[in-house]
Coordinates of C-alpha atoms in Angstrom, one line a residue:
M105 CA -16.6 -14.5 -7.1
G106 CA -12.8 -14.6 -6.8
L107 CA -12.6 -15.7 -3.2
S108 CA -9.2 -16.1 -1.6
R109 CA -7.6 -16.8 1.8
A110 CA -7.7 -13.1 2.7
D111 CA -11.5 -13.2 2.7
D112 CA -11.5 -15.2 6.0
Y113 CA -10.0 -12.1 7.8
P114 CA -12.0 -9.1 8.8
I115 CA -10.1 -6.7 6.5
H116 CA -12.6 -5.8 3.8
Q117 CA -12.9 -2.2 2.7
T118 CA -15.6 -2.7 0.0
P119 CA -18.4 -5.2 -0.6
E120 CA -16.2 -7.1 -3.0
P121 CA -13.8 -10.0 -2.3
I122 CA -10.2 -8.9 -1.4
A123 CA -9.0 -10.2 -4.8
F124 CA -10.6 -7.1 -6.4
A125 CA -8.6 -3.9 -5.5
G126 CA -10.9 -1.1 -6.6
T127 CA -11.0 -0.2 -10.3
D128 CA -7.6 1.3 -11.1
R129 CA -5.4 -1.1 -13.1
N130 CA -2.3 0.5 -11.6
F131 CA -3.2 -0.6 -8.0
Y132 CA -0.2 -2.3 -6.3
D133 CA 0.8 -3.6 -2.9
R134 CA 4.5 -3.8 -2.0
Y135 CA 7.1 -4.9 0.5
F136 CA 10.6 -3.3 0.6
F137 CA 13.7 -4.0 2.8
N138 CA 17.3 -2.8 2.9
G139 CA 20.0 -3.6 5.3
Y140 CA 23.7 -3.0 6.0
A141 CA 26.5 -3.7 8.4
P142 CA 27.2 -1.0 11.1
D143 CA 30.5 -0.2 9.4
G144 CA 29.0 0.0 5.9
S145 CA 30.9 -3.0 4.6
S146 CA 27.8 -4.8 3.3
F147 CA 24.4 -3.9 1.7
F148 CA 21.4 -5.9 0.6
A149 CA 17.8 -5.1 -0.5
V150 CA 14.5 -6.9 -1.2
A151 CA 11.3 -6.0 -2.9
L152 CA 8.0 -8.0 -3.5
G153 CA 5.1 -6.5 -5.3
I154 CA 1.5 -7.6 -5.9
Y155 CA -0.5 -6.2 -8.8
P156 CA -4.1 -7.4 -8.5
H157 CA -5.6 -6.0 -11.7
L158 CA -2.6 -7.3 -13.8
D159 CA -2.7 -10.7 -12.0
V160 CA 1.0 -10.5 -11.5
A161 CA 3.4 -10.8 -8.6
D162 CA 7.2 -10.1 -8.7
A163 CA 10.1 -10.1 -6.3
H164 CA 13.8 -9.2 -6.3
F165 CA 16.7 -9.7 -4.0
C166 CA 20.1 -8.0 -4.3
V167 CA 23.4 -8.1 -2.3
V168 CA 26.5 -6.1 -3.0
R169 CA 29.9 -7.9 -2.7
D170 CA 33.3 -6.6 -3.9
G171 CA 31.8 -4.0 -6.2
V172 CA 29.2 -6.3 -7.8
Q173 CA 25.5 -6.1 -7.2
H174 CA 24.2 -9.7 -7.4
C175 CA 20.5 -9.6 -8.2
L176 CA 17.8 -12.3 -8.3
H177 CA 14.6 -11.5 -10.2
A178 CA 11.3 -13.4 -10.3
S179 CA 7.9 -12.9 -11.7
R180 CA 4.7 -15.1 -11.7
K181 CA 1.0 -15.1 -12.3
L182 CA -0.8 -14.0 -9.2
G183 CA -3.8 -16.2 -9.7
M184 CA -5.9 -13.7 -7.7
E185 CA -4.4 -14.9 -4.4
R186 CA -2.9 -11.9 -2.6
M187 CA -2.0 -13.7 0.6
E188 CA 0.7 -15.9 -1.0
L189 CA 3.8 -13.8 -0.2
S190 CA 6.2 -15.8 -2.4
C191 CA 7.5 -15.5 -5.9
G192 CA 9.6 -18.4 -7.2
P193 CA 12.8 -18.4 -5.0
I194 CA 11.9 -15.4 -2.8
R195 CA 9.4 -15.5 0.1
I196 CA 8.4 -13.1 2.9
E197 CA 6.9 -14.3 6.2
V198 CA 5.1 -11.9 8.6
L199 CA 6.1 -13.1 12.0
E200 CA 4.5 -10.3 14.0
P201 CA 2.6 -7.6 12.2
L202 CA 4.2 -4.1 12.3
Q203 CA 7.2 -5.6 14.2
S204 CA 9.0 -8.6 12.8
L205 CA 9.3 -10.2 9.3
R206 CA 11.5 -12.8 7.6
V207 CA 12.9 -13.0 4.1
I208 CA 13.9 -16.4 2.6
V209 CA 15.7 -16.7 -0.7
D210 CA 17.1 -19.7 -2.6
G211 CA 17.7 -19.6 -6.3
E212 CA 20.3 -19.2 -9.1
G213 CA 23.3 -19.4 -6.7
I214 CA 21.9 -16.8 -4.3
A215 CA 20.4 -17.8 -0.9
A216 CA 19.5 -15.9 2.3
E217 CA 17.5 -16.1 5.5
L218 CA 17.0 -12.7 7.1
T219 CA 14.9 -11.6 10.1
F220 CA 13.9 -8.0 10.5
T221 CA 12.9 -6.6 14.0
G222 CA 11.5 -3.1 14.2
R223 CA 13.0 -0.5 16.6
A224 CA 9.8 1.4 17.1
F225 CA 6.2 1.5 15.8
P226 CA 6.2 2.3 12.0
I227 CA 5.6 5.8 10.8
A228 CA 2.8 6.5 8.3
E229 CA 4.1 8.9 5.6
P230 CA 1.8 11.5 4.2
R231 CA -0.4 10.3 1.4
F232 CA 1.3 10.7 -2.0
T233 CA -1.0 12.1 -4.6
W234 CA 0.5 13.3 -7.8
R235 CA -1.3 14.4 -11.0
V236 CA 0.0 15.3 -14.4
G237 CA -2.6 17.2 -16.3
P238 CA -5.9 15.2 -16.0
R239 CA -4.1 11.9 -15.0
T240 CA -3.6 10.7 -11.5
V241 CA -0.1 9.2 -11.7
M242 CA 0.4 8.4 -8.1
D243 CA -2.0 8.0 -5.1
Y244 CA -0.6 5.8 -2.4
T245 CA 0.3 5.4 1.3
R246 CA 3.5 4.0 2.9
L247 CA 4.5 2.9 6.3
T248 CA 8.2 3.0 7.1
Q249 CA 10.2 1.4 9.9
N250 CA 13.9 1.1 10.9
G251 CA 15.1 -2.0 12.5
H252 CA 17.8 -4.6 13.1
Y253 CA 18.6 -7.8 11.1
S254 CA 19.9 -11.2 11.9
G255 CA 20.6 -14.1 9.5
W256 CA 22.9 -14.9 6.6
I257 CA 23.4 -14.4 2.9
E258 CA 25.1 -16.8 0.5
V259 CA 26.4 -16.1 -3.1
D260 CA 27.8 -18.9 -5.2
G261 CA 28.5 -21.1 -2.2
V262 CA 30.1 -18.3 0.0
R263 CA 27.9 -17.8 3.1
E264 CA 28.3 -14.7 5.3
T265 CA 26.6 -14.2 8.6
L266 CA 25.2 -10.7 9.0
A267 CA 27.5 -8.6 11.3
K268 CA 26.3 -8.0 14.8
G269 CA 24.4 -4.7 14.8
S270 CA 23.2 -5.0 11.2
M271 CA 20.4 -2.5 10.6
G272 CA 18.3 -1.0 7.9
T273 CA 14.8 0.0 6.9
R274 CA 11.7 -1.7 5.6
D275 CA 8.5 -0.2 4.2
R276 CA 5.1 -1.2 3.0
S277 CA 3.3 0.8 0.4
W278 CA 0.0 0.4 -1.4
G279 CA -2.2 2.4 -3.8
V280 CA -1.7 3.6 -7.4
R281 CA 1.6 4.0 -9.2
P282 CA 2.6 3.5 -12.9
I283 CA 3.1 -0.3 -13.2
G284 CA 3.2 -2.9 -15.9
A285 CA 3.3 -1.9 -19.6
A286 CA 3.5 1.8 -20.3
D287 CA 0.3 3.7 -21.0
P288 CA 0.3 4.4 -24.8
Q289 CA -2.1 7.4 -24.4
F290 CA -0.6 9.2 -21.4
A291 CA -1.4 12.9 -21.5
G292 CA 1.8 14.1 -19.8
K293 CA 4.8 16.0 -21.2
A294 CA 7.1 14.4 -23.8
V295 CA 10.0 14.8 -21.3
P296 CA 8.8 13.7 -17.8
Q297 CA 9.9 15.3 -14.6
F298 CA 10.1 13.6 -11.2
F299 CA 12.3 14.4 -8.2
W300 CA 12.5 12.2 -5.1
Q301 CA 14.8 12.0 -2.0
W302 CA 14.4 9.6 0.9
T303 CA 16.8 9.3 3.9
P304 CA 15.9 6.8 6.6
I305 CA 18.7 7.0 9.2
N306 CA 19.6 4.7 12.1
F307 CA 21.3 6.3 15.1
A308 CA 22.1 4.5 18.4
Q309 CA 18.9 5.6 20.2
R310 CA 16.6 7.0 17.6
S311 CA 15.6 6.9 13.9
V312 CA 15.4 9.9 11.6
F313 CA 13.3 9.9 8.4
F314 CA 13.1 12.6 5.6
H315 CA 11.5 12.6 2.2
L316 CA 11.0 15.1 -0.6
N317 CA 9.0 15.1 -3.8
A318 CA 9.4 18.3 -5.7
H319 CA 8.4 20.0 -8.9
A320 CA 10.9 21.2 -11.5
D321 CA 11.3 24.6 -9.8
G322 CA 12.1 23.0 -6.5
A323 CA 8.7 23.6 -4.9
P324 CA 7.8 20.5 -2.7
W325 CA 4.6 18.7 -3.4
N326 CA 5.2 16.2 -0.6
T327 CA 7.8 16.5 2.2
R328 CA 8.2 15.8 5.9
A329 CA 10.7 14.7 8.5
V330 CA 10.1 12.5 11.5
I331 CA 12.3 11.6 14.5
V332 CA 11.4 8.5 16.5
P333 CA 13.1 7.3 19.7
D334 CA 13.7 3.6 20.1
G335 CA 10.7 1.8 21.6
A336 CA 8.3 4.5 20.7
G337 CA 4.6 3.6 20.2
A338 CA 2.1 4.8 17.6
D339 CA 2.1 8.3 19.1
G340 CA 5.8 8.6 19.9
A341 CA 7.1 10.2 16.7
A342 CA 7.9 13.9 16.4
E343 CA 6.9 15.4 13.0
F344 CA 8.6 18.3 11.2
H345 CA 6.9 19.8 8.1
A346 CA 9.6 22.2 6.8
P347 CA 12.8 20.1 6.6
A348 CA 15.5 21.2 4.1
M349 CA 18.1 19.2 2.3
A350 CA 21.2 20.8 0.6
T351 CA 22.5 18.3 -1.9
Q352 CA 25.7 17.9 -3.8
L353 CA 26.0 15.7 -6.9
A354 CA 28.8 13.5 -8.0
E355 CA 30.6 15.0 -11.0
G356 CA 29.0 14.0 -14.3
T357 CA 26.1 12.3 -12.6
R358 CA 22.7 12.8 -11.0
W359 CA 23.7 10.8 -8.0
P360 CA 24.1 12.5 -4.6
S361 CA 27.7 12.9 -3.3
A362 CA 26.8 14.7 0.0
G363 CA 23.8 16.1 1.8
A364 CA 23.2 18.6 4.6
L365 CA 19.8 17.9 6.2
T366 CA 18.2 20.4 8.6
I367 CA 15.2 19.3 10.7
G368 CA 13.9 21.8 13.2
G369 CA 17.0 23.1 15.0
E370 CA 19.1 20.0 14.3
A371 CA 21.6 19.5 11.4
F372 CA 22.7 16.2 9.9
R373 CA 25.5 15.6 7.4
L374 CA 25.3 12.6 5.0
T375 CA 28.4 11.2 3.4
P376 CA 27.9 8.4 0.9
L377 CA 30.1 5.3 1.2
S378 CA 28.8 3.1 -1.6
R379 CA 26.1 2.9 -4.3
F380 CA 23.1 0.6 -4.9
Q381 CA 21.3 0.6 -8.2
M382 CA 17.5 0.4 -7.6
R383 CA 16.9 -1.2 -11.0
G384 CA 18.2 -4.4 -9.3
L385 CA 14.8 -4.3 -7.5
G386 CA 12.9 -3.6 -10.7
Y387 CA 12.6 0.2 -10.3
T388 CA 12.8 1.7 -13.8
S389 CA 14.3 -1.6 -15.1
P390 CA 13.5 -2.1 -18.8
K391 CA 13.1 -5.9 -18.4
W392 CA 12.1 -6.4 -14.8
G393 CA 10.0 -3.3 -14.2
H394 CA 7.2 -3.7 -11.7
G395 CA 4.1 -5.6 -12.8
L396 CA 5.4 -6.6 -16.3
D397 CA 4.0 -10.0 -17.4
H398 CA 6.6 -12.7 -17.7
G399 CA 4.1 -15.6 -17.8
P400 CA 3.5 -18.4 -15.3
L401 CA 7.0 -18.1 -13.7
E402 CA 10.3 -16.6 -14.8
V403 CA 13.5 -16.4 -12.7
E404 CA 16.7 -14.7 -13.7
R405 CA 20.0 -13.7 -12.1
E406 CA 21.7 -10.5 -13.0
D407 CA 25.2 -9.3 -11.8
I408 CA 25.8 -5.6 -12.1
D409 CA 29.4 -4.3 -12.2
L410 CA 28.9 -1.1 -10.3
A411 CA 32.0 0.6 -11.5
A412 CA 30.9 0.1 -15.2
I413 CA 27.5 1.8 -14.8
D414 CA 26.6 4.6 -17.2
P415 CA 25.2 7.3 -14.9
A416 CA 23.3 9.0 -17.7
R417 CA 21.3 5.9 -18.7
P418 CA 17.7 6.5 -17.5
D419 CA 17.4 3.2 -15.7
N420 CA 20.6 4.0 -13.7
L421 CA 19.3 7.3 -12.3
H422 CA 17.5 5.8 -9.3
V423 CA 20.1 5.0 -6.5
Q424 CA 20.4 4.4 -2.8
M425 CA 23.7 5.6 -1.5
L426 CA 24.7 3.9 1.7
A427 CA 25.8 6.8 3.9
R428 CA 27.5 7.6 7.1
V429 CA 25.6 10.3 9.0
E430 CA 26.8 12.8 11.6
G431 CA 24.2 14.4 13.8
P432 CA 24.3 17.1 16.4
G433 CA 27.2 16.9 18.9
G434 CA 29.0 14.3 16.8
E435 CA 26.1 11.7 17.0
A436 CA 27.1 8.9 14.6
G437 CA 24.7 6.9 12.5
M438 CA 24.2 5.1 9.2
G439 CA 21.4 5.3 6.6
V440 CA 20.7 5.6 2.9
F441 CA 20.4 8.6 0.7
E442 CA 18.0 7.6 -2.0
Q443 CA 17.5 9.9 -5.0
L444 CA 15.7 9.8 -8.4
A445 CA 16.0 12.9 -10.5
I446 CA 14.3 12.6 -13.9
G447 CA 13.9 15.7 -16.1
D448 CA 14.5 19.3 -15.1
Y449 CA 15.3 20.3 -11.5
A450 CA 16.3 23.9 -11.0
P451 CA 17.8 23.7 -7.5
L452 CA 20.5 21.3 -8.7
G453 CA 20.8 22.9 -12.2
L454 CA 19.4 19.8 -14.0
K455 CA 18.0 20.1 -17.5
G456 CA 16.8 17.5 -19.9
L457 CA 15.8 13.9 -19.2
A458 CA 18.9 12.4 -17.6
G459 CA 22.1 14.4 -18.2
R460 CA 23.7 17.4 -16.6
D461 CA 23.4 19.9 -19.4

């Protein structure tokens, strides 16, 4: 019957055991974290994914030091046990649901112990449903939460305690996305198109969230902004359904170099300070893409020289730019400006798969 530990909790949504997640082979369940010092001097990120139909779990941890993104990748067989939140040297502990979680890492010269504490109740983003022709490519839900971090990170014997006031964002998403081996009979276009921006921002007394998915002509198919004061409960967020982001790109790249975000009557200016390559967490990675089968357990370290990155290589398009943010009246904050621009996007003059021509 596929019984697992989760079946002893009253969380069932269908008559089947929790090990069976519907019928779509692309169903996934994922944790994501990023964090940074208040002055922007450090950045780290974590991801852990469960893929029930592929019977695979994978996890990634990255920290940026001195221009190098140190990455730890791991993948294992799931064994139909979705409550085991560990993958080789990377483990997540839920200390208090929707409020506090811990990340523990120890492998290949990289170690960490990090505790995340939320600033307010998480927001639920609008359901993401995206179809290309007859195929449902995405259909998922995500909760997002800003918070503070405590703990330490060690790379090759050099341990650094997180700076006081370290902050960041974590999310949980679940549903359907392209995962595992590519579909050999996908009915989409020969040159795909996907445009995504996401800007979770930490100010002293509030959090600001913005996201945009848009078609090639710039028309949004999913967008919203939310402002959440510290300590807010489930009904404490203010939603805005017509936000606007004016984006500048770094010369010769599809990476953002500046952003001007308008939410209601408020204006926010984003100035990137440093860059994080999302392939370090498996996103668009040729080898460590989400859900790929690496056997019973495989662990690998990867060190990325950020200055040597080819910005036109498709697996380098997806970035998070750590950014300083100025709000109304000189309000100062920090956040990330995440962007993935694949294919044509008219508002930024982008044509082709990955270049600027």
